[in-house]
Amino acid sequence: MSEAKAPQQRGGYTEDVSAERLAEIGLRFEVDGEIATITLDRPDKRNAQTFATWSALARIGDNLPERVRVVVVNGEGPSFSAGIDLRMFTPEGVPGQGSFSSAARLDSASFEELLEQAQQGFLWLRRPEIVSIAAVRGHAIGAGFQLALACDLRIVADDVKFCMKEPALGLVPDLTGTKPLVDLVGLAKAIDICLTARVVEADEAFRIGLAERVVAGGDLAKAVQEKAAQLLSTNRDAAAATKRLLQGAQGRTLEEQRAAEGAEQAERLRALFAGGS
Ligand code: ACO
């Protein structure tokens, strides 16, 4: 990652997000003008994710160049991501990263810290200053589904297969995916999807609001580029302010939202017509 800063001490251990380290983890990060692209790049293992993946995603978010307005998250190969690396379920775990057995032996505070670090890899994708787009083809299972849900928009190939597998494996989805899922599809459909761990394919994903657009696999990159260009056509600060308003809308009353709109607009008018805020 050409723009990454030097390794930092965070959460008690050093995290290195150089291009070489990202490659070891199975990630790529590229910035082209106002568009950043994160690619899960372990296609031979269907882009399975580890704690190192999430930690690196968090560091990418921490170091995102200010000029970036659109972040595309995609996966190399036939699957967006087959979810957490299944070695986590073995006693040996993932070398250097432990296993579910070792996580189970942590005290509550240590486990909370570990999980929170992982969750930070997902949460930054909702920042008001950016719009994140998941470009999803093939399987998006478990942590893969949750990574797609962490993005603001999902543009999918017609072979997409979303699956919240965690409950089938005795786990809960804990990588911040449950709220966006409920917000997108409603509680009943979210219960149906999660508690059956069934596969949601493209037609249904579009119909229930999980996907903004479905395209043929060969057209996915072009469709994402088109959406990025549309998003970049609006004013940067107005876009961020509008996203803040939209994100807050469900948690506010109409009266509170009216007031929030006024406050954001006052800022905009000052910035546009009074030489700064
Ligand atoms: N972790 C580690 N390795 C994986 C994972 C994974 N989650 N998923 C696939 N792989 C590996 C396979 O072991 C195989 O490796 P190998 O070539 O060394 O034998 C390779 O990726 C290709 O996998 P296939 O199963 O051969 O690929 P296929 O395209 O037929 O199937 C599918 C893809 C459906 C994604 C299948 O691999 C699968 O079901 N994976 C497991 C999904 C899962 O249960 N994930 C956990 C969800 S829960 C959570 O994320 C918290």
Short mmCIF file of C-alpha atoms and ligand atoms in Angstrom, two decimals:
data_model
loop_
_atom_site.label_atom_id
_atom_site.label_comp_id
_atom_site.label_asym_id
_atom_site.label_seq_id
_atom_site.Cartn_x
_atom_site.Cartn_y
_atom_site.Cartn_z
CA MET A 1 0.00 0.00 0.00
CA SER A 2 1.92 2.98 -1.21
CA GLU A 3 0.21 5.46 1.09
CA ALA A 4 0.29 3.43 4.29
CA LYS A 5 2.11 4.98 7.20
CA ALA A 6 4.77 3.19 9.21
CA PRO A 7 3.62 0.26 11.32
CA GLN A 8 1.75 1.45 14.42
CA GLN A 9 1.25 0.07 17.89
CA ARG A 10 -2.47 -0.53 18.25
CA GLY A 11 -4.38 -2.80 20.58
CA GLY A 12 -1.15 -4.08 22.09
CA TYR A 13 0.61 -5.36 18.99
CA THR A 14 2.29 -3.92 15.95
CA GLU A 15 0.29 -3.81 12.78
CA ASP A 16 2.02 -3.52 9.48
CA VAL A 17 -0.04 -2.71 6.39
CA SER A 18 2.69 -2.45 3.81
CA ALA A 19 1.79 -3.90 0.41
CA GLU A 20 3.99 -6.90 1.24
CA ARG A 21 2.24 -7.53 4.55
CA LEU A 22 -1.17 -7.10 2.92
CA ALA A 23 -0.17 -9.65 0.28
CA GLU A 24 0.79 -12.12 3.02
CA ILE A 25 -2.60 -11.59 4.64
CA GLY A 26 -4.38 -11.92 1.29
CA LEU A 27 -5.40 -8.32 0.65
CA ARG A 28 -4.68 -5.63 -1.91
CA PHE A 29 -5.29 -1.91 -1.52
CA GLU A 30 -5.14 0.57 -4.38
CA VAL A 31 -6.02 4.24 -4.63
CA ASP A 32 -6.85 5.88 -7.93
CA GLY A 33 -7.77 9.52 -7.39
CA GLU A 34 -10.91 9.65 -5.25
CA ILE A 35 -11.58 5.90 -5.50
CA ALA A 36 -9.92 3.31 -3.25
CA THR A 37 -10.22 -0.39 -3.96
CA ILE A 38 -9.77 -3.13 -1.40
CA THR A 39 -9.48 -6.62 -2.84
CA LEU A 40 -9.70 -9.81 -0.84
CA ASP A 41 -6.95 -11.68 -2.60
CA ARG A 42 -6.76 -15.29 -1.50
CA PRO A 43 -8.84 -16.84 -4.29
CA ASP A 44 -7.37 -20.33 -3.81
CA LYS A 45 -8.99 -20.31 -0.36
CA ARG A 46 -12.09 -18.47 -1.59
CA ASN A 47 -10.91 -15.29 0.16
CA ALA A 48 -11.36 -16.77 3.64
CA GLN A 49 -10.81 -14.13 6.32
CA THR A 50 -8.74 -14.14 9.49
CA PHE A 51 -8.16 -11.77 12.40
CA ALA A 52 -5.21 -10.42 10.38
CA THR A 53 -7.63 -9.55 7.55
CA TRP A 54 -9.83 -7.53 9.89
CA SER A 55 -6.94 -5.85 11.61
CA ALA A 56 -5.49 -4.84 8.24
CA LEU A 57 -8.90 -3.57 7.09
CA ALA A 58 -9.04 -1.39 10.20
CA ARG A 59 -5.58 0.00 9.49
CA ILE A 60 -6.56 0.71 5.88
CA GLY A 61 -9.50 2.68 7.27
CA ASP A 62 -7.23 4.53 9.71
CA ASN A 63 -4.88 5.50 6.88
CA LEU A 64 -7.38 6.19 4.14
CA PRO A 65 -6.18 9.21 2.15
CA GLU A 66 -8.45 12.19 2.73
CA ARG A 67 -9.17 12.63 -0.95
CA VAL A 68 -10.89 9.23 -1.18
CA ARG A 69 -14.68 9.47 -1.51
CA VAL A 70 -15.58 5.99 -2.77
CA VAL A 71 -14.27 2.70 -1.41
CA VAL A 72 -14.86 -0.45 -3.44
CA VAL A 73 -14.55 -3.80 -1.68
CA ASN A 74 -14.29 -6.83 -3.92
CA GLY A 75 -12.92 -10.35 -4.04
CA GLU A 76 -10.50 -11.97 -6.45
CA GLY A 77 -11.66 -15.16 -8.12
CA PRO A 78 -15.03 -16.92 -8.14
CA SER A 79 -16.13 -16.04 -4.57
CA PHE A 80 -16.36 -12.72 -2.78
CA SER A 81 -15.49 -14.51 0.45
CA ALA A 82 -16.17 -17.92 2.01
CA GLY A 83 -16.15 -16.31 5.45
CA ILE A 84 -13.91 -16.96 8.38
CA ASP A 85 -10.95 -19.25 7.81
CA LEU A 86 -12.17 -22.68 8.84
CA ARG A 87 -8.80 -23.38 10.50
CA MET A 88 -10.20 -21.26 13.36
CA PHE A 89 -12.40 -24.25 14.23
CA THR A 90 -9.38 -26.58 14.58
CA PRO A 91 -7.28 -26.92 17.75
CA GLU A 92 -4.22 -25.59 15.86
CA GLY A 93 -6.07 -22.51 14.58
CA VAL A 94 -4.52 -20.03 12.15
CA PRO A 95 -0.74 -19.77 12.71
CA GLY A 96 0.02 -16.72 14.85
CA GLN A 97 -3.67 -15.87 15.30
CA GLY A 98 -5.05 -18.52 17.59
CA SER A 99 -8.27 -20.45 17.25
CA PHE A 100 -11.80 -20.37 18.58
CA SER A 101 -10.57 -22.65 21.40
CA SER A 102 -7.93 -20.11 22.42
CA ALA A 103 -10.45 -17.24 22.11
CA ALA A 104 -12.85 -19.18 24.35
CA ARG A 105 -10.21 -19.21 27.10
CA LEU A 106 -9.74 -15.42 27.10
CA ASP A 107 -11.25 -13.43 29.95
CA SER A 108 -14.22 -11.25 29.02
CA ALA A 109 -12.24 -8.02 28.71
CA SER A 110 -9.59 -9.59 26.47
CA PHE A 111 -12.21 -11.23 24.27
CA GLU A 112 -14.11 -7.96 23.99
CA GLU A 113 -10.92 -6.17 22.96
CA LEU A 114 -10.08 -8.82 20.36
CA LEU A 115 -13.56 -8.72 18.88
CA GLU A 116 -13.74 -4.94 18.92
CA GLN A 117 -10.51 -4.78 16.94
CA ALA A 118 -12.00 -7.14 14.39
CA GLN A 119 -15.22 -5.14 14.21
CA GLN A 120 -13.28 -1.93 13.56
CA GLY A 121 -12.26 -3.45 10.24
CA PHE A 122 -15.91 -3.30 9.17
CA LEU A 123 -17.31 -0.21 10.89
CA TRP A 124 -15.25 2.45 9.14
CA LEU A 125 -16.85 1.55 5.82
CA ARG A 126 -19.94 3.50 6.99
CA ARG A 127 -18.11 6.79 7.55
CA PRO A 128 -20.08 9.77 6.20
CA GLU A 129 -17.07 11.05 4.24
CA ILE A 130 -17.06 8.00 1.96
CA VAL A 131 -19.50 5.74 0.17
CA SER A 132 -18.50 2.10 0.22
CA ILE A 133 -19.58 -0.33 -2.48
CA ALA A 134 -19.30 -4.11 -2.16
CA ALA A 135 -18.82 -5.73 -5.55
CA VAL A 136 -19.99 -9.25 -4.86
CA ARG A 137 -19.72 -12.32 -7.05
CA GLY A 138 -20.25 -15.92 -6.05
CA HIS A 139 -20.32 -16.87 -2.40
CA ALA A 140 -20.49 -14.28 0.37
CA ILE A 141 -20.71 -16.51 3.44
CA GLY A 142 -20.63 -15.60 7.11
CA ALA A 143 -17.91 -12.98 7.56
CA GLY A 144 -18.06 -12.51 3.77
CA PHE A 145 -21.77 -11.66 3.93
CA GLN A 146 -21.08 -9.34 6.87
CA LEU A 147 -18.31 -7.56 4.96
CA ALA A 148 -20.75 -6.96 2.11
CA LEU A 149 -23.32 -5.72 4.66
CA ALA A 150 -20.73 -3.34 6.14
CA CYS A 151 -20.71 -1.45 2.86
CA ASP A 152 -23.25 1.22 2.00
CA LEU A 153 -24.18 -0.36 -1.33
CA ARG A 154 -23.99 -3.84 -2.84
CA ILE A 155 -23.69 -4.38 -6.56
CA VAL A 156 -23.78 -8.09 -7.29
CA ALA A 157 -23.14 -10.56 -10.07
CA ASP A 158 -26.01 -12.82 -11.06
CA ASP A 159 -24.24 -15.82 -9.47
CA VAL A 160 -24.16 -14.24 -6.01
CA LYS A 161 -24.90 -16.47 -3.02
CA PHE A 162 -25.30 -14.72 0.32
CA CYS A 163 -25.41 -16.98 3.38
CA MET A 164 -25.31 -16.14 7.09
CA LYS A 165 -23.79 -19.45 8.10
CA GLU A 166 -22.86 -18.61 11.71
CA PRO A 167 -25.98 -19.98 13.44
CA ALA A 168 -25.51 -23.29 11.61
CA LEU A 169 -22.04 -23.48 13.16
CA GLY A 170 -23.20 -22.58 16.68
CA LEU A 171 -22.08 -18.96 16.43
CA VAL A 172 -23.75 -15.59 16.06
CA PRO A 173 -22.89 -13.05 13.36
CA ASP A 174 -20.68 -10.63 15.33
CA LEU A 175 -18.85 -8.64 12.69
CA THR A 176 -21.43 -5.84 12.73
CA GLY A 177 -23.67 -7.46 10.11
CA THR A 178 -26.90 -7.89 12.08
CA LYS A 179 -27.97 -4.23 12.20
CA PRO A 180 -27.46 -3.44 8.51
CA LEU A 181 -29.22 -6.69 7.63
CA VAL A 182 -32.27 -5.80 9.72
CA ASP A 183 -32.20 -2.20 8.42
CA LEU A 184 -32.12 -3.45 4.84
CA VAL A 185 -34.56 -6.34 4.81
CA GLY A 186 -36.61 -5.99 8.03
CA LEU A 187 -36.67 -8.16 11.13
CA ALA A 188 -38.77 -11.06 9.82
CA LYS A 189 -36.66 -11.56 6.69
CA ALA A 190 -33.44 -11.19 8.71
CA ILE A 191 -34.64 -13.90 11.12
CA ASP A 192 -35.52 -16.10 8.16
CA ILE A 193 -32.12 -15.60 6.51
CA CYS A 194 -29.98 -16.00 9.64
CA LEU A 195 -31.83 -18.69 11.55
CA THR A 196 -32.10 -20.97 8.54
CA ALA A 197 -28.58 -20.14 7.26
CA ARG A 198 -30.11 -20.47 3.80
CA VAL A 199 -28.65 -19.09 0.61
CA VAL A 200 -30.03 -15.84 -0.82
CA GLU A 201 -29.45 -15.66 -4.56
CA ALA A 202 -29.40 -12.66 -6.87
CA ASP A 203 -33.10 -12.28 -7.71
CA GLU A 204 -34.15 -12.41 -4.08
CA ALA A 205 -31.25 -10.20 -2.97
CA PHE A 206 -32.44 -7.51 -5.36
CA ARG A 207 -36.10 -7.96 -4.45
CA ILE A 208 -35.56 -7.64 -0.68
CA GLY A 209 -33.16 -4.72 -0.93
CA LEU A 210 -29.89 -6.51 -0.17
CA ALA A 211 -28.51 -5.62 -3.59
CA GLU A 212 -28.90 -2.30 -5.40
CA ARG A 213 -28.16 -3.85 -8.76
CA VAL A 214 -27.64 -7.28 -10.32
CA VAL A 215 -25.47 -7.61 -13.41
CA ALA A 216 -23.87 -10.39 -15.43
CA GLY A 217 -20.55 -11.45 -13.89
CA GLY A 218 -18.57 -9.94 -16.75
CA ASP A 219 -20.21 -6.55 -16.21
CA LEU A 220 -19.58 -6.26 -12.46
CA ALA A 221 -16.47 -4.07 -12.62
CA LYS A 222 -18.10 -1.73 -15.15
CA ALA A 223 -21.27 -1.43 -13.08
CA VAL A 224 -19.23 -0.53 -10.01
CA GLN A 225 -17.22 2.03 -11.98
CA GLU A 226 -20.44 3.62 -13.24
CA LYS A 227 -21.83 3.86 -9.71
CA ALA A 228 -18.58 5.36 -8.43
CA ALA A 229 -18.68 7.99 -11.19
CA GLN A 230 -22.29 8.87 -10.29
CA LEU A 231 -21.34 9.19 -6.63
CA LEU A 232 -18.40 11.43 -7.46
CA SER A 233 -20.61 13.75 -9.49
CA THR A 234 -22.11 15.37 -6.38
CA ASN A 235 -20.48 17.91 -4.07
CA ARG A 236 -18.13 16.21 -1.58
CA ASP A 237 -19.20 18.09 1.56
CA ALA A 238 -22.89 18.06 0.67
CA ALA A 239 -22.65 14.30 0.08
CA ALA A 240 -21.07 13.73 3.52
CA ALA A 241 -23.65 15.96 5.23
CA THR A 242 -26.51 14.23 3.42
CA LYS A 243 -25.16 10.81 4.37
CA ARG A 244 -24.99 11.91 8.02
CA LEU A 245 -28.63 12.98 7.78
CA LEU A 246 -29.74 9.74 6.15
CA GLN A 247 -27.81 7.62 8.62
CA GLY A 248 -29.39 9.40 11.55
CA ALA A 249 -32.93 9.45 10.16
CA GLN A 250 -34.16 6.14 11.58
CA GLY A 251 -33.06 7.02 15.09
CA ARG A 252 -34.73 10.46 15.09
CA THR A 253 -38.28 11.69 15.24
CA LEU A 254 -39.52 13.79 12.32
CA GLU A 255 -39.12 16.88 14.47
CA GLU A 256 -35.52 15.95 15.35
CA GLN A 257 -34.74 15.14 11.73
CA ARG A 258 -36.20 18.48 10.62
CA ALA A 259 -33.88 20.23 13.05
CA ALA A 260 -30.90 18.15 11.93
CA GLU A 261 -31.60 19.08 8.29
CA GLY A 262 -31.65 22.73 9.28
CA ALA A 263 -28.36 22.50 11.13
CA GLU A 264 -26.62 20.75 8.23
CA GLN A 265 -28.06 23.24 5.74
CA ALA A 266 -26.92 26.20 7.79
CA GLU A 267 -23.39 24.74 7.65
CA ARG A 268 -23.66 24.27 3.90
CA LEU A 269 -24.91 27.79 3.28
CA ARG A 270 -22.16 29.27 5.42
CA ALA A 271 -19.55 27.21 3.59
CA LEU A 272 -20.93 28.08 0.15
CA PHE A 273 -21.95 31.69 0.57
CA ALA A 274 -20.26 33.15 3.64
CA GLY A 275 -16.66 32.18 2.96
CA GLY A 276 -16.42 29.21 5.35
CA SER A 277 -18.29 27.79 8.35
N1 ACO B 1 -11.67 -21.26 5.22
C1 ACO B 1 -10.53 -21.83 4.77
N2 ACO B 1 -10.45 -22.41 3.56
C2 ACO B 1 -11.54 -22.38 2.78
C3 ACO B 1 -12.74 -21.77 3.19
C4 ACO B 1 -12.78 -21.18 4.47
N3 ACO B 1 -13.87 -20.56 4.95
N4 ACO B 1 -13.66 -21.91 2.19
C5 ACO B 1 -13.03 -22.57 1.20
N5 ACO B 1 -11.76 -22.85 1.55
C6 ACO B 1 -10.75 -23.55 0.76
C7 ACO B 1 -11.07 -25.02 0.60
O1 ACO B 1 -10.63 -25.75 1.72
C8 ACO B 1 -10.30 -25.34 -0.66
O2 ACO B 1 -8.94 -25.46 -0.32
P1 ACO B 1 -8.02 -26.62 -1.00
O3 ACO B 1 -8.07 -26.32 -2.46
O4 ACO B 1 -6.69 -26.41 -0.38
O5 ACO B 1 -8.67 -27.91 -0.66
C9 ACO B 1 -10.46 -24.08 -1.49
O6 ACO B 1 -10.78 -23.05 -0.57
C10 ACO B 1 -11.57 -24.15 -2.50
O7 ACO B 1 -12.74 -24.53 -1.82
P2 ACO B 1 -13.85 -25.47 -2.50
O8 ACO B 1 -14.80 -25.90 -1.42
O9 ACO B 1 -13.18 -26.55 -3.29
O10 ACO B 1 -14.50 -24.42 -3.50
P3 ACO B 1 -15.95 -24.40 -4.10
O11 ACO B 1 -15.96 -23.29 -5.08
O12 ACO B 1 -16.38 -25.76 -4.54
O13 ACO B 1 -16.92 -24.03 -2.86
C11 ACO B 1 -17.60 -22.72 -0.98
C12 ACO B 1 -16.87 -22.75 -2.33
C13 ACO B 1 -19.10 -23.03 -1.18
C14 ACO B 1 -17.42 -21.31 -0.45
C15 ACO B 1 -17.03 -23.77 -0.01
O14 ACO B 1 -15.62 -23.68 -0.05
C16 ACO B 1 -17.46 -23.60 1.43
O15 ACO B 1 -18.56 -23.98 1.79
N6 ACO B 1 -16.58 -23.04 2.30
C17 ACO B 1 -16.82 -22.92 3.72
C18 ACO B 1 -17.79 -21.80 4.03
C19 ACO B 1 -17.98 -21.61 5.54
O16 ACO B 1 -18.57 -22.43 6.21
N7 ACO B 1 -17.47 -20.48 6.07
C20 ACO B 1 -17.59 -20.13 7.45
C21 ACO B 1 -18.79 -19.23 7.63
S1 ACO B 1 -19.03 -18.69 9.31
C22 ACO B 1 -18.15 -17.24 9.49
O17 ACO B 1 -17.64 -16.69 8.54
C23 ACO B 1 -18.01 -16.66 10.86
#
